[in-house]
Amino acid sequence: MDARLADRLAELRVERGWSLGELAMRSGISRSTLSRLERGEISPTAALLGKLCAVHGRPMSRLLAEVESEPPQVVTAAAQAVWRDDTSGFVRRSVSPPHPGLRGEVVEGTLLAGADIAYDTPPVPGLEQHIWVLEGAVEITANGHAHALEAGDCLRFRLWGSSRFRNPGPDPVRYAILIVLP
């Protein structure tokens, strides 16, 4: 994990276009310590890591989650969590569940005939979604714009406002959602 943490800290610095000197000035950590840290020659103390997290604008828990072990490459059908809301007629399967080392996830949704689900706000403002209708037809409203989708259609957007999923038809609708965190 120390090696992955060293690599991630170097990546964060490079992503911002900062030299080691710039990061040293912003963090109050010597250039030589930062260099040794990024090369994996030393392990950071909690205080040092706290300073770097503050400079990079992320909580320590998120930084550490980013360097956890790699997610499994295969998620078997048996390992995919399924949640049912019998009241609304919605079934959600987590096909590719979230993992701290990944920015996206894949969800399969099924809406029974007549199902109507509305969300006042997005869970994360600017959340990117790609919704691909696999079977049936669905009406999706995102950011105030309504879309009628049929099997094979794909709707893509970043969600800043409310959303609504409605199945007006006599048959269930099944769709896949690719969710990408900003």
mmCIF file of C-alpha atoms in Angstrom:
data_model
loop_
_atom_site.group_PDB
_atom_site.id
_atom_site.type_symbol
_atom_site.label_atom_id
_atom_site.label_comp_id
_atom_site.label_asym_id
_atom_site.label_seq_id
_atom_site.Cartn_x
_atom_site.Cartn_y
_atom_site.Cartn_z
ATOM 1 C CA MET A 1 0.000 0.000 0.000
ATOM 2 C CA ASP A 2 2.908 2.377 0.681
ATOM 3 C CA ALA A 3 4.060 2.053 -2.927
ATOM 4 C CA ARG A 4 0.534 2.777 -4.255
ATOM 5 C CA LEU A 5 0.259 5.754 -1.886
ATOM 6 C CA ALA A 6 3.602 7.130 -3.113
ATOM 7 C CA ASP A 7 2.459 6.764 -6.727
ATOM 8 C CA ARG A 8 -0.901 8.421 -6.022
ATOM 9 C CA LEU A 9 0.704 11.391 -4.274
ATOM 10 C CA ALA A 10 3.008 11.899 -7.260
ATOM 11 C CA GLU A 11 0.003 11.631 -9.615
ATOM 12 C CA LEU A 12 -1.922 14.268 -7.663
ATOM 13 C CA ARG A 13 1.003 16.688 -7.889
ATOM 14 C CA VAL A 14 1.470 16.094 -11.620
ATOM 15 C CA GLU A 15 -2.294 16.408 -12.281
ATOM 16 C CA ARG A 16 -2.106 19.952 -10.909
ATOM 17 C CA GLY A 17 1.031 20.771 -12.898
ATOM 18 C CA TRP A 18 3.040 21.475 -9.754
ATOM 19 C CA SER A 19 6.752 20.967 -9.375
ATOM 20 C CA LEU A 20 8.099 19.520 -6.139
ATOM 21 C CA GLY A 21 9.123 23.073 -5.203
ATOM 22 C CA GLU A 22 5.579 24.366 -5.748
ATOM 23 C CA LEU A 23 4.101 21.569 -3.623
ATOM 24 C CA ALA A 24 6.722 22.204 -0.930
ATOM 25 C CA MET A 25 5.731 25.879 -0.817
ATOM 26 C CA ARG A 26 2.004 25.083 -0.640
ATOM 27 C CA SER A 27 2.318 22.309 1.953
ATOM 28 C CA GLY A 28 5.157 23.481 4.173
ATOM 29 C CA ILE A 29 6.910 20.132 3.624
ATOM 30 C CA SER A 30 10.486 20.177 2.375
ATOM 31 C CA ARG A 31 11.158 19.390 -1.264
ATOM 32 C CA SER A 32 13.538 16.568 -0.304
ATOM 33 C CA THR A 33 10.927 14.931 1.954
ATOM 34 C CA LEU A 34 8.326 15.143 -0.815
ATOM 35 C CA SER A 35 10.772 13.628 -3.299
ATOM 36 C CA ARG A 36 11.616 10.739 -0.971
ATOM 37 C CA LEU A 37 7.925 10.224 -0.237
ATOM 38 C CA GLU A 38 6.969 10.066 -3.940
ATOM 39 C CA ARG A 39 9.809 7.609 -4.623
ATOM 40 C CA GLY A 40 8.536 5.392 -1.802
ATOM 41 C CA GLU A 41 11.721 5.741 0.234
ATOM 42 C CA ILE A 42 9.786 6.879 3.315
ATOM 43 C CA SER A 43 6.271 6.358 4.631
ATOM 44 C CA PRO A 44 4.271 9.452 5.482
ATOM 45 C CA THR A 45 3.298 10.246 9.048
ATOM 46 C CA ALA A 46 -0.341 11.077 9.739
ATOM 47 C CA ALA A 47 0.596 14.756 10.134
ATOM 48 C CA LEU A 48 2.464 14.803 6.808
ATOM 49 C CA LEU A 49 -0.388 13.039 5.055
ATOM 50 C CA GLY A 50 -2.834 15.482 6.630
ATOM 51 C CA LYS A 51 -0.923 18.439 5.154
ATOM 52 C CA LEU A 52 -0.861 16.840 1.714
ATOM 53 C CA CYS A 53 -4.574 16.032 1.862
ATOM 54 C CA ALA A 54 -5.334 19.658 2.745
ATOM 55 C CA VAL A 55 -3.269 20.921 -0.200
ATOM 56 C CA HIS A 56 -4.956 18.483 -2.581
ATOM 57 C CA GLY A 57 -8.434 19.222 -1.177
ATOM 58 C CA ARG A 58 -9.453 15.700 -0.227
ATOM 59 C CA PRO A 59 -10.101 13.922 3.046
ATOM 60 C CA MET A 60 -7.523 11.383 4.148
ATOM 61 C CA SER A 61 -10.129 8.628 3.977
ATOM 62 C CA ARG A 62 -10.654 9.299 0.269
ATOM 63 C CA LEU A 63 -6.934 9.364 -0.475
ATOM 64 C CA LEU A 64 -6.424 6.070 1.332
ATOM 65 C CA ALA A 65 -9.446 4.538 -0.375
ATOM 66 C CA GLU A 66 -7.929 5.503 -3.741
ATOM 67 C CA VAL A 67 -4.892 3.341 -3.023
ATOM 68 C CA GLU A 68 -6.634 0.303 -1.585
ATOM 69 C CA SER A 69 -6.083 -2.966 -3.362
ATOM 70 C CA GLU A 70 -7.364 -3.230 -6.887
ATOM 71 C CA PRO A 71 -11.048 -4.093 -7.305
ATOM 72 C CA PRO A 72 -11.872 -7.570 -8.541
ATOM 73 C CA GLN A 73 -11.968 -7.689 -12.327
ATOM 74 C CA VAL A 74 -14.906 -10.099 -12.432
ATOM 75 C CA VAL A 75 -18.097 -9.531 -10.473
ATOM 76 C CA THR A 76 -20.082 -12.735 -10.712
ATOM 77 C CA ALA A 77 -23.854 -12.596 -11.006
ATOM 78 C CA ALA A 78 -24.085 -14.208 -7.557
ATOM 79 C CA ALA A 79 -22.018 -11.354 -6.071
ATOM 80 C CA GLN A 80 -24.196 -8.594 -7.568
ATOM 81 C CA ALA A 81 -26.393 -7.087 -4.883
ATOM 82 C CA VAL A 82 -30.083 -6.760 -5.741
ATOM 83 C CA TRP A 83 -32.422 -4.319 -4.009
ATOM 84 C CA ARG A 84 -36.178 -4.262 -4.474
ATOM 85 C CA ASP A 85 -38.665 -1.517 -3.754
ATOM 86 C CA ASP A 86 -41.961 -3.369 -3.995
ATOM 87 C CA THR A 87 -43.941 -0.191 -3.338
ATOM 88 C CA SER A 88 -42.663 1.604 -6.440
ATOM 89 C CA GLY A 89 -42.035 -1.476 -8.604
ATOM 90 C CA PHE A 90 -38.301 -0.849 -8.914
ATOM 91 C CA VAL A 91 -35.544 -3.488 -8.866
ATOM 92 C CA ARG A 92 -31.870 -2.395 -8.803
ATOM 93 C CA ARG A 93 -28.968 -4.775 -9.510
ATOM 94 C CA SER A 94 -25.435 -3.526 -8.824
ATOM 95 C CA VAL A 95 -23.728 -5.139 -11.842
ATOM 96 C CA SER A 96 -20.377 -3.409 -11.312
ATOM 97 C CA PRO A 97 -20.488 -2.017 -7.772
ATOM 98 C CA PRO A 98 -18.637 1.116 -6.709
ATOM 99 C CA HIS A 99 -15.043 0.775 -5.555
ATOM 100 C CA PRO A 100 -12.761 3.498 -4.174
ATOM 101 C CA GLY A 101 -10.222 2.819 -6.927
ATOM 102 C CA LEU A 102 -12.765 3.320 -9.732
ATOM 103 C CA ARG A 103 -14.869 6.317 -10.771
ATOM 104 C CA GLY A 104 -17.730 4.443 -12.418
ATOM 105 C CA GLU A 105 -20.285 1.773 -11.720
ATOM 106 C CA VAL A 106 -22.910 -0.108 -13.725
ATOM 107 C CA VAL A 107 -26.457 -0.622 -12.466
ATOM 108 C CA GLU A 108 -29.291 -2.593 -14.022
ATOM 109 C CA GLY A 109 -32.729 -1.193 -13.319
ATOM 110 C CA THR A 110 -36.125 -2.779 -13.861
ATOM 111 C CA LEU A 111 -39.368 -0.832 -13.587
ATOM 112 C CA LEU A 112 -42.683 -2.639 -13.522
ATOM 113 C CA ALA A 113 -45.592 -1.264 -15.574
ATOM 114 C CA GLY A 114 -46.923 1.940 -14.045
ATOM 115 C CA ALA A 115 -43.814 2.543 -11.897
ATOM 116 C CA ASP A 116 -43.009 6.212 -11.355
ATOM 117 C CA ILE A 117 -39.966 7.254 -9.311
ATOM 118 C CA ALA A 118 -38.885 10.865 -8.792
ATOM 119 C CA TYR A 119 -35.700 12.183 -7.178
ATOM 120 C CA ASP A 120 -35.595 15.816 -6.008
ATOM 121 C CA THR A 121 -31.826 16.199 -6.201
ATOM 122 C CA PRO A 122 -28.896 14.194 -7.543
ATOM 123 C CA PRO A 123 -26.852 12.230 -5.010
ATOM 124 C CA VAL A 124 -23.791 14.092 -6.323
ATOM 125 C CA PRO A 125 -24.206 17.324 -8.339
ATOM 126 C CA GLY A 126 -22.881 16.867 -11.864
ATOM 127 C CA LEU A 127 -23.156 13.089 -11.710
ATOM 128 C CA GLU A 128 -22.613 11.681 -15.204
ATOM 129 C CA GLN A 129 -25.083 9.010 -16.318
ATOM 130 C CA HIS A 130 -25.504 6.961 -19.490
ATOM 131 C CA ILE A 131 -28.832 5.115 -19.546
ATOM 132 C CA TRP A 132 -29.220 2.342 -22.140
ATOM 133 C CA VAL A 133 -32.689 0.816 -22.496
ATOM 134 C CA LEU A 134 -32.382 -2.956 -22.882
ATOM 135 C CA GLU A 135 -36.077 -3.941 -23.016
ATOM 136 C CA GLY A 136 -39.331 -1.996 -23.088
ATOM 137 C CA ALA A 137 -39.895 1.760 -23.023
ATOM 138 C CA VAL A 138 -39.367 4.386 -20.338
ATOM 139 C CA GLU A 139 -39.833 8.117 -19.854
ATOM 140 C CA ILE A 140 -36.870 9.782 -18.155
ATOM 141 C CA THR A 141 -36.812 13.393 -17.077
ATOM 142 C CA ALA A 142 -33.411 14.835 -16.212
ATOM 143 C CA ASN A 143 -32.646 18.483 -15.430
ATOM 144 C CA GLY A 144 -36.160 19.465 -16.525
ATOM 145 C CA HIS A 145 -36.030 17.752 -19.939
ATOM 146 C CA ALA A 146 -38.287 14.751 -20.652
ATOM 147 C CA HIS A 147 -37.113 11.930 -22.920
ATOM 148 C CA ALA A 148 -39.130 8.985 -24.280
ATOM 149 C CA LEU A 149 -36.763 6.036 -24.757
ATOM 150 C CA GLU A 150 -37.259 2.615 -26.317
ATOM 151 C CA ALA A 151 -35.144 -0.531 -26.436
ATOM 152 C CA GLY A 152 -31.707 0.273 -27.839
ATOM 153 C CA ASP A 153 -31.875 4.013 -27.078
ATOM 154 C CA CYS A 154 -29.247 5.636 -24.860
ATOM 155 C CA LEU A 155 -29.631 8.877 -22.901
ATOM 156 C CA ARG A 156 -26.484 10.631 -21.620
ATOM 157 C CA PHE A 157 -26.279 13.604 -19.286
ATOM 158 C CA ARG A 158 -24.758 15.182 -16.208
ATOM 159 C CA LEU A 159 -27.386 15.479 -13.503
ATOM 160 C CA TRP A 160 -27.631 18.841 -11.754
ATOM 161 C CA GLY A 161 -31.312 18.872 -10.856
ATOM 162 C CA SER A 162 -34.247 16.562 -10.324
ATOM 163 C CA SER A 163 -34.870 13.344 -12.231
ATOM 164 C CA ARG A 164 -37.795 11.010 -12.835
ATOM 165 C CA PHE A 165 -38.158 7.491 -14.214
ATOM 166 C CA ARG A 166 -41.615 6.448 -15.393
ATOM 167 C CA ASN A 167 -42.815 3.283 -17.107
ATOM 168 C CA PRO A 168 -46.088 4.157 -18.849
ATOM 169 C CA GLY A 169 -46.383 0.850 -20.693
ATOM 170 C CA PRO A 170 -48.016 -2.447 -19.950
ATOM 171 C CA ASP A 171 -44.678 -4.318 -19.824
ATOM 172 C CA PRO A 172 -41.657 -4.006 -17.524
ATOM 173 C CA VAL A 173 -38.707 -1.938 -18.730
ATOM 174 C CA ARG A 174 -35.102 -2.981 -18.161
ATOM 175 C CA TYR A 175 -32.166 -0.620 -18.580
ATOM 176 C CA ALA A 176 -28.480 -0.296 -17.723
ATOM 177 C CA ILE A 177 -27.022 2.836 -16.153
ATOM 178 C CA LEU A 178 -23.346 3.700 -16.302
ATOM 179 C CA ILE A 179 -22.651 6.134 -13.478
ATOM 180 C CA VAL A 180 -19.406 8.140 -13.517
ATOM 181 C CA LEU A 181 -18.452 10.302 -10.558
ATOM 182 C CA PRO A 182 -17.262 13.824 -11.387
#
